[in-house]
Amino acid sequence: MPFTEEHHHFRRVVREFVEREINPHVDDWEAKGMMPLHDLFARMAQLGFLGLEYDPAYGGQGADHLFTVILAEEFGRADHGSIGMALGVQVDMATPALHRFGSDELKRRFLAPTLRGEMVCSIAVTEPDAGSDVAAIRTRAVRDGDEWVINGSKTFITNSLQADWICLLARTSDEGGYRGMSQIIVPTDVPGFEVSKKLDKLGMRASDTGLLTFTDVRVPVANTIGEIGRGFQQQMAQFVLERMWAAYGAVGACERALERTREYLGQRVVFGRPLLGHEYVSYRLAELVAQVDLLKHYNYAAAEAYMRGEDPTRFATIAKLTAGRLTREVADWVLQFHGGTGYLEETWTARFLRDQRLGSIGGGSDETMLQVLARMDGFWV
Amino acid sequence: MQVVVCAKQIPDPATPYELEPDTHLLVRPTEQILDDTDRYGVEMGLQLAQASEGTVTLVSMGPAGNMQGIRQALAMGADKAVIVDDPSLRGSDALTTARVLAEVIKREGFDLVIAGTESTDGYSGVVPQMVAELLGVPALTYATAVTAGDGSVTIHRQTAAGYDIVEADLPAVVSVTAGVVEPRYPTFKGIMEAKKKPVETLSVSDLGLEPDIRQKVVSVEPAPERQAGEIVEDDGEAYLRIVELLEKVKVI
């Protein structure tokens, strides 16, 4: 991987930021079920963490994709999964379509303040009756002059209790299926927008997740990102980046979990010698390290393909599938090898297991990844 | 205000140190980081220079390696760096180091020199004072706060009881403690710009100096292992022993 001295330097800065500005507050945020995202993102923005690859005209940094890889890996190492996910939404899940397809005015009004950390954003695709089956969404935007009138609901929406705007995928025609959808920016202060419930989750407990309802919400048609009717295709492209972010972050999370486990098992004596001297334990951990390394280098291949301008969909699909499964496996084994201590809430392994379980569900489930792959590779008739 | 910050590259303290068996000198890897102590000096220098639209020049001595530590300070915002890298300075003592640094500082010109109180790998803690003496300017040491302007500098000098307020005319040398200011993180832009900033590498002969190193490391002993503590079993009167122990270490 062509990492330069600047990439390594950036990695050290991000790692220190996570260790000093994130980790000491994680327990507090977990207890509160909320992170102070406006404050955190404003500070990250000053360091250039937000909008690394975006156009400097809107406050981006004009960096190459490898800096995003590093940012995701290093935030994956945090003491919980929530912050990496929240940051991912802000920089790689809710904003790529706006950056790529949005009008200059939309970018000035929404992208620029988001990259300054003044605005928090969410991506709203999933509905109570449509998740991985994106073509089944029912939230509808009906045109009334220069305005969309939006009705419907969205669920599992990360950052949504704090979000200033939402990248909404809605039906804008009656064509059905994946046709006739559009991406629309909905500011959260408009009448008719409501977070009807804060969802209580197994893990990622510091991340605020909402069930949203839209009742005759009116926004200008000019808030449409890109072309009316192309929302599904634009969102699919946006999902690819989301999945790559998730796969990059999983490597950071697994590497740190295995490092912490190595440290503990090197000291923990059982049957007269450290647990690391027991063949089964050592070899099992070595196998996991090997798998994480394979994922890391597969991720790098994905990143390189993306940087060459190739469509990274297949890479992103396989990486996301592998990452989701591997983090579950790592989380389970590191807890197992910590024994009874690992099962205690006060040990990091408990939160790690709960947080990482989401990897196979969020951003497209494992089964969705398999469906995409089966179709791409002709295993679907 | 023209600020010079003395900065040192050291091996990452998170990695094990290695000493050369015959000279007992530290093996310095190509990749060294900025001494954490110096981050406070760099930050202080940047704040004072920015307030007066001045510049910050880093002055360093030691194997340049891949300059990672120097780039760290440049990424924080320092304008340029001068590093003296010469094999004849290997194993340099504090006075030789001070002579080299003072010579570079003289060449660069300065209103204020800032240094950490002591390096994390050497811990002699006397270089800033020696540099001041060689430059013929006042040394204000152990600063926990620094203000400068209108031809003078004022510091809070840490003492056992609190702090003294010490003032001197510029030019001067100030040594700062960790915590004098909170060092900034380098920004993405800072990191990218650091590579383009001027770094001058000098040898001893460039400075017209002849090193006269008079100090030798004769032997090195590992630090004694920590002794086991005393376990006080409570038989109802353990508090007496605990009070006795606390009195012994003079905390009560």
XYZ file of C-alpha atoms in Angstrom:
633
model
C 0.000 0.000 0.000
C 1.543 3.332 -0.972
C 1.324 4.984 2.446
C 3.581 8.026 2.661
C 5.194 9.651 5.653
C 2.221 12.041 5.747
C -0.207 9.126 5.992
C 1.740 7.660 8.909
C 1.864 11.039 10.598
C -1.883 11.489 10.150
C -2.467 8.042 11.649
C -0.481 8.975 14.746
C -2.474 12.180 15.171
C -5.832 10.409 14.812
C -4.746 7.668 17.199
C -3.732 10.209 19.813
C -6.979 12.128 19.325
C -8.986 8.947 19.915
C -6.939 8.002 22.963
C -7.084 11.440 24.554
C -10.299 13.062 23.381
C -12.604 10.077 22.898
C -11.700 7.135 25.129
C -11.759 8.973 28.491
C -15.396 9.985 27.834
C -16.766 6.739 26.463
C -18.216 5.399 29.728
C -20.017 8.678 30.318
C -21.466 8.747 26.789
C -22.527 5.122 27.016
C -24.400 5.861 30.253
C -26.079 8.887 28.701
C -26.915 7.134 25.440
C -25.595 10.145 23.572
C -22.352 11.734 22.396
C -21.884 15.522 22.123
C -21.509 15.347 18.350
C -21.615 19.058 17.592
C -18.741 19.679 19.970
C -16.766 16.632 18.836
C -17.269 17.234 15.128
C -16.319 20.906 15.471
C -13.028 19.863 17.038
C -12.441 17.159 14.448
C -13.223 19.665 11.705
C -10.458 21.957 12.938
C -8.010 19.102 12.475
C -9.333 18.350 8.999
C -10.929 14.994 9.895
C -14.255 15.900 8.252
C -14.412 15.935 4.487
C -10.915 14.607 3.871
C -11.656 13.787 0.248
C -14.096 16.589 -0.414
C -13.634 19.689 -2.526
C -11.762 22.429 -0.632
C -14.278 24.919 -2.068
C -16.769 23.527 0.466
C -14.300 23.078 3.299
C -12.946 19.706 2.228
C -9.277 18.821 2.478
C -8.613 17.513 -1.016
C -6.912 14.425 0.458
C -6.573 11.027 -1.165
C -8.745 8.079 -0.120
C -5.998 6.479 1.985
C -6.476 9.194 4.584
C -10.105 8.070 4.892
C -8.919 4.482 5.295
C -6.671 5.604 8.140
C -9.383 7.724 9.771
C -11.813 4.784 9.754
C -9.228 2.271 10.993
C -8.148 4.509 13.835
C -11.662 5.433 14.965
C -12.380 1.700 14.833
C -9.809 1.347 17.613
C -11.840 3.522 19.991
C -13.163 2.102 23.250
C -16.606 1.757 21.728
C -18.123 1.407 18.278
C -20.473 4.381 18.464
C -18.041 7.172 17.648
C -16.658 5.472 14.541
C -20.190 4.907 13.322
C -21.292 8.489 14.042
C -18.259 9.883 12.246
C -18.782 7.487 9.359
C -22.328 8.770 8.909
C -21.099 12.356 8.889
C -18.268 11.896 6.387
C -18.941 8.783 4.348
C -22.604 7.786 4.510
C -24.855 10.871 4.510
C -22.661 13.286 2.526
C -21.032 11.525 -0.473
C -24.108 11.893 -2.724
C -24.482 15.562 -1.778
C -20.825 16.154 -2.603
C -20.972 14.284 -5.872
C -24.403 15.195 -7.201
C -25.643 18.166 -5.161
C -26.045 21.691 -6.520
C -23.584 24.390 -5.558
C -26.230 26.052 -3.415
C -27.077 22.836 -1.551
C -23.414 22.202 -0.939
C -22.898 25.701 0.418
C -25.936 25.470 2.675
C -25.508 21.932 3.955
C -22.160 20.368 3.050
C -19.902 23.262 4.063
C -21.346 23.689 7.601
C -21.295 19.903 8.010
C -17.601 19.811 7.175
C -17.037 22.655 9.663
C -18.740 20.489 12.273
C -21.495 23.050 12.778
C -24.140 20.686 11.447
C -24.692 17.016 12.205
C -26.362 14.873 9.564
C -28.066 11.513 9.168
C -28.845 9.170 6.321
C -32.429 7.910 6.239
C -33.179 4.940 3.989
C -34.517 2.098 6.163
C -38.218 2.036 7.002
C -40.227 -0.097 9.401
C -41.243 -2.272 6.431
C -38.194 -1.931 4.188
C -34.577 -2.344 5.157
C -32.230 -4.302 2.979
C -35.053 -4.377 0.416
C -34.545 -0.720 -0.482
C -36.860 -0.964 -3.495
C -39.770 -1.485 -1.091
C -39.586 1.901 0.640
C -42.851 3.792 0.965
C -41.981 7.243 2.265
C -43.375 9.533 -0.376
C -42.612 13.049 -1.522
C -45.383 14.589 -3.615
C -44.647 17.705 -5.597
C -46.709 20.813 -4.845
C -45.369 23.687 -6.967
C -41.788 24.302 -5.888
C -42.096 22.120 -2.821
C -42.059 18.464 -1.885
C -44.681 17.367 0.629
C -43.254 14.381 2.472
C -45.098 11.688 4.423
C -43.786 8.451 5.871
C -41.364 7.100 8.423
C -37.747 6.015 8.675
C -36.145 3.893 11.344
C -32.747 2.927 12.832
C -31.462 6.384 11.907
C -28.037 7.046 13.435
C -27.272 10.554 14.839
C -30.882 11.522 14.206
C -31.654 12.943 17.634
C -28.931 15.529 17.074
C -29.061 15.853 13.311
C -29.560 19.255 11.689
C -30.410 17.725 8.347
C -31.214 14.363 6.887
C -30.369 12.826 3.552
C -33.729 11.215 2.866
C -34.517 8.603 0.250
C -38.178 8.911 -0.774
C -40.521 7.941 -3.583
C -41.143 10.860 -5.890
C -43.193 9.046 -8.551
C -45.489 6.041 -8.857
C -43.154 4.012 -11.042
C -42.515 1.492 -8.240
C -39.537 -0.721 -7.493
C -36.208 1.049 -7.678
C -37.521 3.626 -10.130
C -38.891 6.994 -9.154
C -36.932 7.607 -5.962
C -35.063 10.785 -5.069
C -32.604 11.908 -2.415
C -33.888 14.975 -0.608
C -32.279 17.071 2.093
C -34.681 17.604 4.968
C -33.656 20.097 7.651
C -34.813 18.749 11.009
C -36.359 22.049 12.128
C -39.178 21.943 9.565
C -42.775 21.490 10.796
C -43.985 17.905 10.571
C -40.594 16.318 11.193
C -40.464 14.377 14.403
C -38.183 11.910 16.151
C -41.017 9.781 17.476
C -38.809 7.425 19.436
C -35.244 7.069 20.624
C -34.450 3.411 20.045
C -32.917 1.308 22.815
C -30.269 -0.949 21.315
C -28.248 -4.015 22.335
C -24.986 -2.215 21.586
C -23.689 1.035 20.127
C -25.415 2.501 23.150
C -23.698 5.889 23.042
C -25.016 6.422 19.539
C -28.445 8.035 19.321
C -30.752 6.150 17.007
C -34.211 7.346 16.096
C -37.503 6.361 14.587
C -38.497 9.342 12.453
C -41.893 10.403 11.190
C -42.635 12.850 8.396
C -46.109 14.387 8.409
C -46.770 16.805 5.547
C -43.170 17.984 5.763
C -42.559 20.693 3.176
C -39.110 21.309 1.716
C -38.126 23.063 -1.519
C -37.755 20.870 -4.603
C -34.347 22.546 -4.851
C -33.357 20.393 -1.857
C -33.259 17.383 -4.172
C -29.744 15.970 -4.471
C -28.860 15.427 -8.121
C -31.502 14.325 -10.549
C -35.127 13.706 -9.552
C -35.823 9.992 -9.970
C -32.172 8.920 -9.667
C -32.240 8.576 -5.878
C -31.935 4.800 -5.788
C -28.850 4.723 -7.998
C -27.243 7.613 -6.100
C -27.980 5.899 -2.796
C -26.523 2.614 -4.004
C -23.280 4.435 -4.845
C -23.369 6.050 -1.409
C -23.869 2.630 0.213
C -20.654 1.408 -1.381
C -18.639 4.031 0.503
C -20.570 3.270 3.688
C -19.630 -0.395 3.391
C -15.988 0.393 2.762
C -15.929 2.627 5.861
C -17.424 -0.210 7.909
C -14.833 -2.691 6.633
C -11.931 -0.307 7.325
C -13.200 0.365 10.844
C -13.598 -3.346 11.551
C -9.868 -3.879 10.988
C -8.991 -1.213 13.569
C -11.496 -2.676 16.026
C -10.256 -6.262 15.614
C -6.583 -5.345 15.728
C -7.002 -3.444 18.966
C -9.169 -6.182 20.499
C -6.513 -8.780 19.692
C -3.730 -6.540 21.036
C -5.604 -6.041 24.308
C -6.295 -9.755 24.540
C -2.645 -10.572 23.905
C -1.644 -8.259 26.724
C -4.108 -9.780 29.191
C -3.447 -13.401 28.286
C 0.295 -12.824 28.507
C -0.143 -12.036 32.189
C -2.988 -14.309 33.157
C -1.519 -17.513 34.547
C -3.474 -20.750 34.304
C -2.048 -24.202 35.081
C 1.267 -22.615 35.958
C 1.882 -20.612 32.818
C 0.443 -17.626 30.999
C -2.601 -18.379 28.883
C -0.613 -17.318 25.831
C 1.603 -20.340 26.387
C -1.350 -22.675 25.895
C -1.265 -23.928 22.361
C -4.967 -23.831 21.655
C -5.303 -20.232 22.819
C -2.206 -19.046 20.980
C -3.070 -20.769 17.738
C -6.680 -19.661 17.764
C -5.563 -16.056 18.245
C -2.958 -16.446 15.520
C -5.695 -17.666 13.174
C -7.807 -14.628 13.976
C -4.866 -12.271 13.461
C -4.272 -13.909 10.095
C -7.893 -13.388 9.064
C -7.838 -9.755 10.153
C -4.687 -9.260 8.121
C -6.390 -10.757 5.067
C -9.303 -8.369 5.519
C -6.951 -5.424 5.949
C -5.157 -6.115 2.714
C -8.397 -6.871 0.910
C -9.596 -3.471 2.119
C -6.454 -1.896 0.731
C -7.107 -3.545 -2.610
C -10.635 -2.077 -2.479
C -9.210 1.346 -1.680
C -6.733 1.140 -4.542
C -9.447 0.123 -7.000
C -11.543 3.063 -5.844
C -8.571 5.401 -6.212
C -7.973 4.151 -9.740
C -11.543 5.181 -10.544
C -12.863 1.652 -10.847
C -16.275 0.623 -9.502
C -15.465 -0.805 -6.050
C -18.902 -2.401 -5.512
C -17.730 -6.007 -5.563
C -14.767 -5.241 -3.319
C -16.967 -3.273 -0.909
C -19.551 -6.066 -0.783
C -17.033 -8.799 0.005
C -15.140 -6.594 2.462
C -18.319 -5.651 4.342
C -19.507 -9.269 4.486
C -16.131 -10.460 5.724
C -15.803 -7.619 8.212
C -19.224 -8.252 9.745
C -18.576 -11.933 10.242
C -14.980 -11.598 11.341
C -15.651 -8.956 14.006
C -18.367 -11.186 15.467
C -15.917 -14.053 15.577
C -13.161 -11.945 17.107
C -15.553 -10.419 19.662
C -16.745 -13.870 20.680
C -13.253 -15.364 21.002
C -11.676 -12.481 22.894
C -14.540 -12.667 25.386
C -14.153 -16.428 25.632
C -10.422 -16.186 26.344
C -11.030 -13.576 29.054
C -13.183 -16.184 30.821
C -15.573 -15.033 33.547
C -13.876 -11.646 33.584
C -14.738 -11.240 29.916
C -18.413 -11.689 30.698
C -18.399 -8.783 33.157
C -19.856 -5.498 32.062
C -16.797 -3.742 33.507
C -14.496 -5.536 31.050
C -14.194 -4.063 27.565
C -15.021 -7.394 25.938
C -18.699 -7.155 26.901
C -19.258 -3.838 25.125
C -17.123 -4.986 22.224
C -19.322 -8.039 21.699
C -22.512 -5.962 21.807
C -21.201 -3.165 19.585
C -19.635 -5.359 16.950
C -22.767 -7.479 16.543
C -24.160 -4.668 14.422
C -21.530 -5.174 11.729
C -23.483 -7.997 10.104
C -26.755 -6.030 10.185
C -26.183 -2.306 9.615
C -25.312 -0.808 6.248
C -26.738 -3.843 4.464
C -26.920 -7.209 6.230
C -24.642 -10.155 5.487
C -27.507 -11.703 3.554
C -27.882 -8.557 1.456
C -24.169 -8.644 0.699
C -24.526 -12.262 -0.399
C -27.474 -11.383 -2.593
C -25.525 -8.552 -4.257
C -22.538 -10.822 -4.777
C -24.603 -13.742 -6.059
C -26.181 -11.431 -8.630
C -22.907 -9.865 -9.676
C -21.208 -13.198 -10.118
C -24.075 -14.983 -11.862
C -25.091 -17.262 -9.000
C -28.642 -15.879 -9.110
C -31.227 -16.767 -11.715
C 9.029 38.304 17.773
C 11.554 35.826 16.516
C 11.212 32.687 18.600
C 13.641 29.782 18.539
C 12.426 26.507 20.027
C 14.940 23.834 20.957
C 13.483 20.470 20.013
C 14.848 16.963 20.184
C 14.050 13.784 18.316
C 14.037 10.723 20.556
C 13.209 7.052 20.091
C 9.522 6.390 20.789
C 9.346 5.784 24.567
C 6.622 3.197 23.878
C 9.220 0.954 22.249
C 12.060 -0.728 24.184
C 15.350 1.176 24.304
C 18.581 -0.473 23.306
C 22.070 0.541 24.457
C 25.265 -0.148 22.577
C 27.243 -2.618 24.671
C 30.665 -0.908 24.460
C 29.721 2.786 24.593
C 26.442 2.433 26.552
C 24.977 4.968 24.174
C 21.384 4.827 23.078
C 20.814 3.152 19.729
C 18.852 5.732 17.751
C 16.530 4.300 15.107
C 15.942 6.094 11.800
C 12.433 6.789 12.971
C 12.412 9.042 16.014
C 9.589 11.119 17.403
C 9.478 14.614 18.825
C 10.237 14.516 22.536
C 6.878 14.969 24.222
C 8.424 17.629 26.481
C 9.215 19.706 23.419
C 5.624 19.759 22.270
C 4.952 22.208 25.095
C 7.848 24.384 24.017
C 6.704 24.347 20.407
C 3.145 25.257 21.400
C 4.339 28.070 23.659
C 6.569 29.353 20.898
C 3.750 29.242 18.372
C 1.395 31.147 20.650
C 3.928 33.871 21.383
C 5.014 34.147 17.762
C 1.448 34.225 16.469
C 0.510 36.971 18.937
C 3.360 39.117 17.620
C 3.256 38.052 13.969
C 6.649 36.514 14.480
C 8.264 33.276 13.396
C 9.209 30.020 15.067
C 12.474 28.332 14.157
C 13.254 24.874 15.478
C 16.825 24.148 16.453
C 17.859 20.569 17.053
C 20.915 18.383 17.414
C 21.204 14.651 16.878
C 20.854 12.034 14.157
C 18.324 13.475 11.709
C 17.028 10.051 10.645
C 13.896 10.441 8.586
C 13.094 13.741 10.371
C 9.790 12.417 11.624
C 10.090 14.228 14.945
C 11.069 17.499 13.290
C 8.155 17.187 10.859
C 5.854 16.720 13.838
C 6.867 20.137 15.159
C 6.685 21.698 11.684
C 3.186 20.225 11.264
C 2.140 21.966 14.467
C 3.039 25.230 12.754
C 6.745 26.013 13.197
C 8.158 27.841 10.159
C 11.491 26.137 9.635
C 14.077 23.909 11.251
C 17.827 23.662 11.562
C 19.290 20.356 12.694
C 22.931 19.651 13.428
C 23.672 16.046 12.562
C 27.319 15.043 12.835
C 28.887 11.701 13.792
C 31.472 13.533 15.904
C 28.657 14.601 18.234
C 27.725 11.058 19.175
C 27.624 10.756 22.937
C 27.731 14.518 23.313
C 27.595 15.877 26.854
C 25.292 18.685 27.976
C 27.879 21.439 27.508
C 28.814 20.358 23.996
C 25.130 20.156 23.107
C 24.578 23.642 24.535
C 27.542 25.009 22.525
C 26.164 23.590 19.308
C 22.639 24.818 19.948
C 23.858 28.273 21.008
C 25.931 28.594 17.853
C 22.960 27.791 15.637
C 20.697 30.105 17.623
C 23.202 32.942 17.203
C 23.296 32.353 13.458
C 19.506 32.336 13.214
C 18.980 35.373 15.433
C 16.370 35.416 18.211
C 14.314 37.432 20.619
C 13.312 34.473 22.721
C 14.604 30.910 23.006
C 12.232 28.297 24.438
C 13.249 24.834 25.546
C 11.733 22.032 27.593
C 13.201 21.708 31.080
C 14.814 18.384 30.248
C 14.712 15.755 27.519
C 12.911 12.483 28.061
C 15.890 10.387 26.958
C 18.773 12.291 28.562
C 17.311 14.071 31.586
C 20.362 16.254 32.253
C 18.117 19.265 32.739
C 20.920 21.800 32.323
C 21.075 22.518 28.603
C 18.707 25.544 28.566
C 20.694 27.301 31.312
C 23.984 26.581 29.534
C 22.595 27.892 26.243
C 21.549 31.124 28.012
C 25.010 31.533 29.489
C 26.712 30.938 26.146
C 24.390 33.444 24.489
C 24.938 35.921 27.290
C 21.235 36.337 28.022
C 19.089 35.644 31.110
C 17.732 32.139 31.757
C 14.206 31.945 33.133
C 13.547 28.345 34.085
C 10.749 25.954 35.039
C 8.069 28.180 33.560
C 4.461 27.151 34.105
C 3.222 30.290 32.325
C 4.904 32.686 29.891
C 3.963 36.119 28.583
C 6.177 38.201 26.361
C 6.039 41.549 24.584
C 7.405 45.095 24.651
C 10.946 43.883 24.990
C 10.442 41.741 28.051
C 9.334 38.277 29.115
C 7.552 37.270 32.314
C 7.162 33.736 33.609
C 5.698 31.876 36.531
C 8.599 29.870 37.862
C 7.443 26.708 39.557
C 8.595 26.303 43.144
C 7.853 23.794 45.884
C 5.478 26.298 47.480
C 3.783 27.644 44.341
C 5.418 29.953 41.838
C 7.655 33.006 41.599
C 7.008 35.707 39.051
C 10.233 36.312 37.141
C 10.729 39.036 34.575
C 13.640 39.745 32.254
C 14.451 41.871 29.250
C 14.547 40.189 25.872
C 16.446 38.496 24.420
C 16.234 35.630 26.888
C 16.020 31.856 27.268
C 12.964 30.278 28.902
C 12.601 26.632 29.878
C 9.021 25.442 30.114
C 7.452 22.601 32.067
C 4.962 20.125 30.684
C 1.545 21.712 31.039
C 2.652 25.306 30.394
C 0.157 25.227 27.539
C -1.853 22.445 25.933
C -0.043 21.415 22.742
C -2.205 21.474 19.644
C -2.716 18.476 17.387
C -1.200 18.897 13.947
C -3.979 19.452 11.413
C -4.258 17.577 8.125
C -3.116 20.715 6.311
C -0.268 21.174 8.766
C 0.920 17.629 8.107
C 0.834 18.159 4.350
C 2.636 21.509 4.572
C 5.344 20.231 6.930
C 7.160 18.464 4.127
C 7.484 21.667 2.144
C 8.953 23.708 4.983
C 12.681 24.426 4.947
C 14.875 22.105 6.994
C 18.584 22.859 7.029
C 21.001 20.108 8.060
C 24.385 21.288 9.325
C 27.594 19.603 10.360
C 29.897 20.745 13.149
C 32.355 22.185 10.646
C 29.582 24.280 9.104
C 29.360 25.950 12.502
C 33.126 26.282 12.884
C 33.068 24.236 16.079
C 35.251 21.443 17.311
C 33.444 19.164 19.697
C 35.208 18.613 22.999
C 33.177 15.888 24.647
C 34.470 15.275 28.138
C 31.785 13.007 29.457
C 31.777 9.234 29.106
C 29.200 6.713 30.215
C 31.330 4.361 32.270
C 28.705 1.805 33.221
C 24.967 1.314 33.223
C 23.032 -0.495 35.917
C 19.428 -1.589 35.536
C 17.032 0.177 37.869
C 16.476 -1.878 41.034
C 13.312 -3.906 40.979
C 10.543 -2.488 43.071
C 10.420 -3.986 46.546
C 7.225 -5.706 47.561
C 4.994 -3.546 49.739
C 3.915 -4.404 53.252
C 0.556 -6.081 53.664
C -1.120 -4.976 56.871
C -3.544 -7.616 58.118
C -6.374 -6.138 60.122
C -6.513 -7.722 63.557
C -8.547 -4.819 64.867
C -5.573 -2.528 65.369
C -4.207 -2.290 61.854
C -4.999 1.413 61.843
C -2.107 1.997 64.246
C 0.377 0.542 61.782
C -1.207 2.473 58.900
C -0.978 5.757 60.812
C 2.634 4.926 61.650
C 3.431 4.297 57.966
C 1.711 7.479 56.863
C 3.655 9.465 59.438
C 6.870 7.875 58.243
C 6.317 9.139 54.697
C 5.221 12.477 56.158
C 1.779 12.642 54.607
C 0.143 13.172 58.002
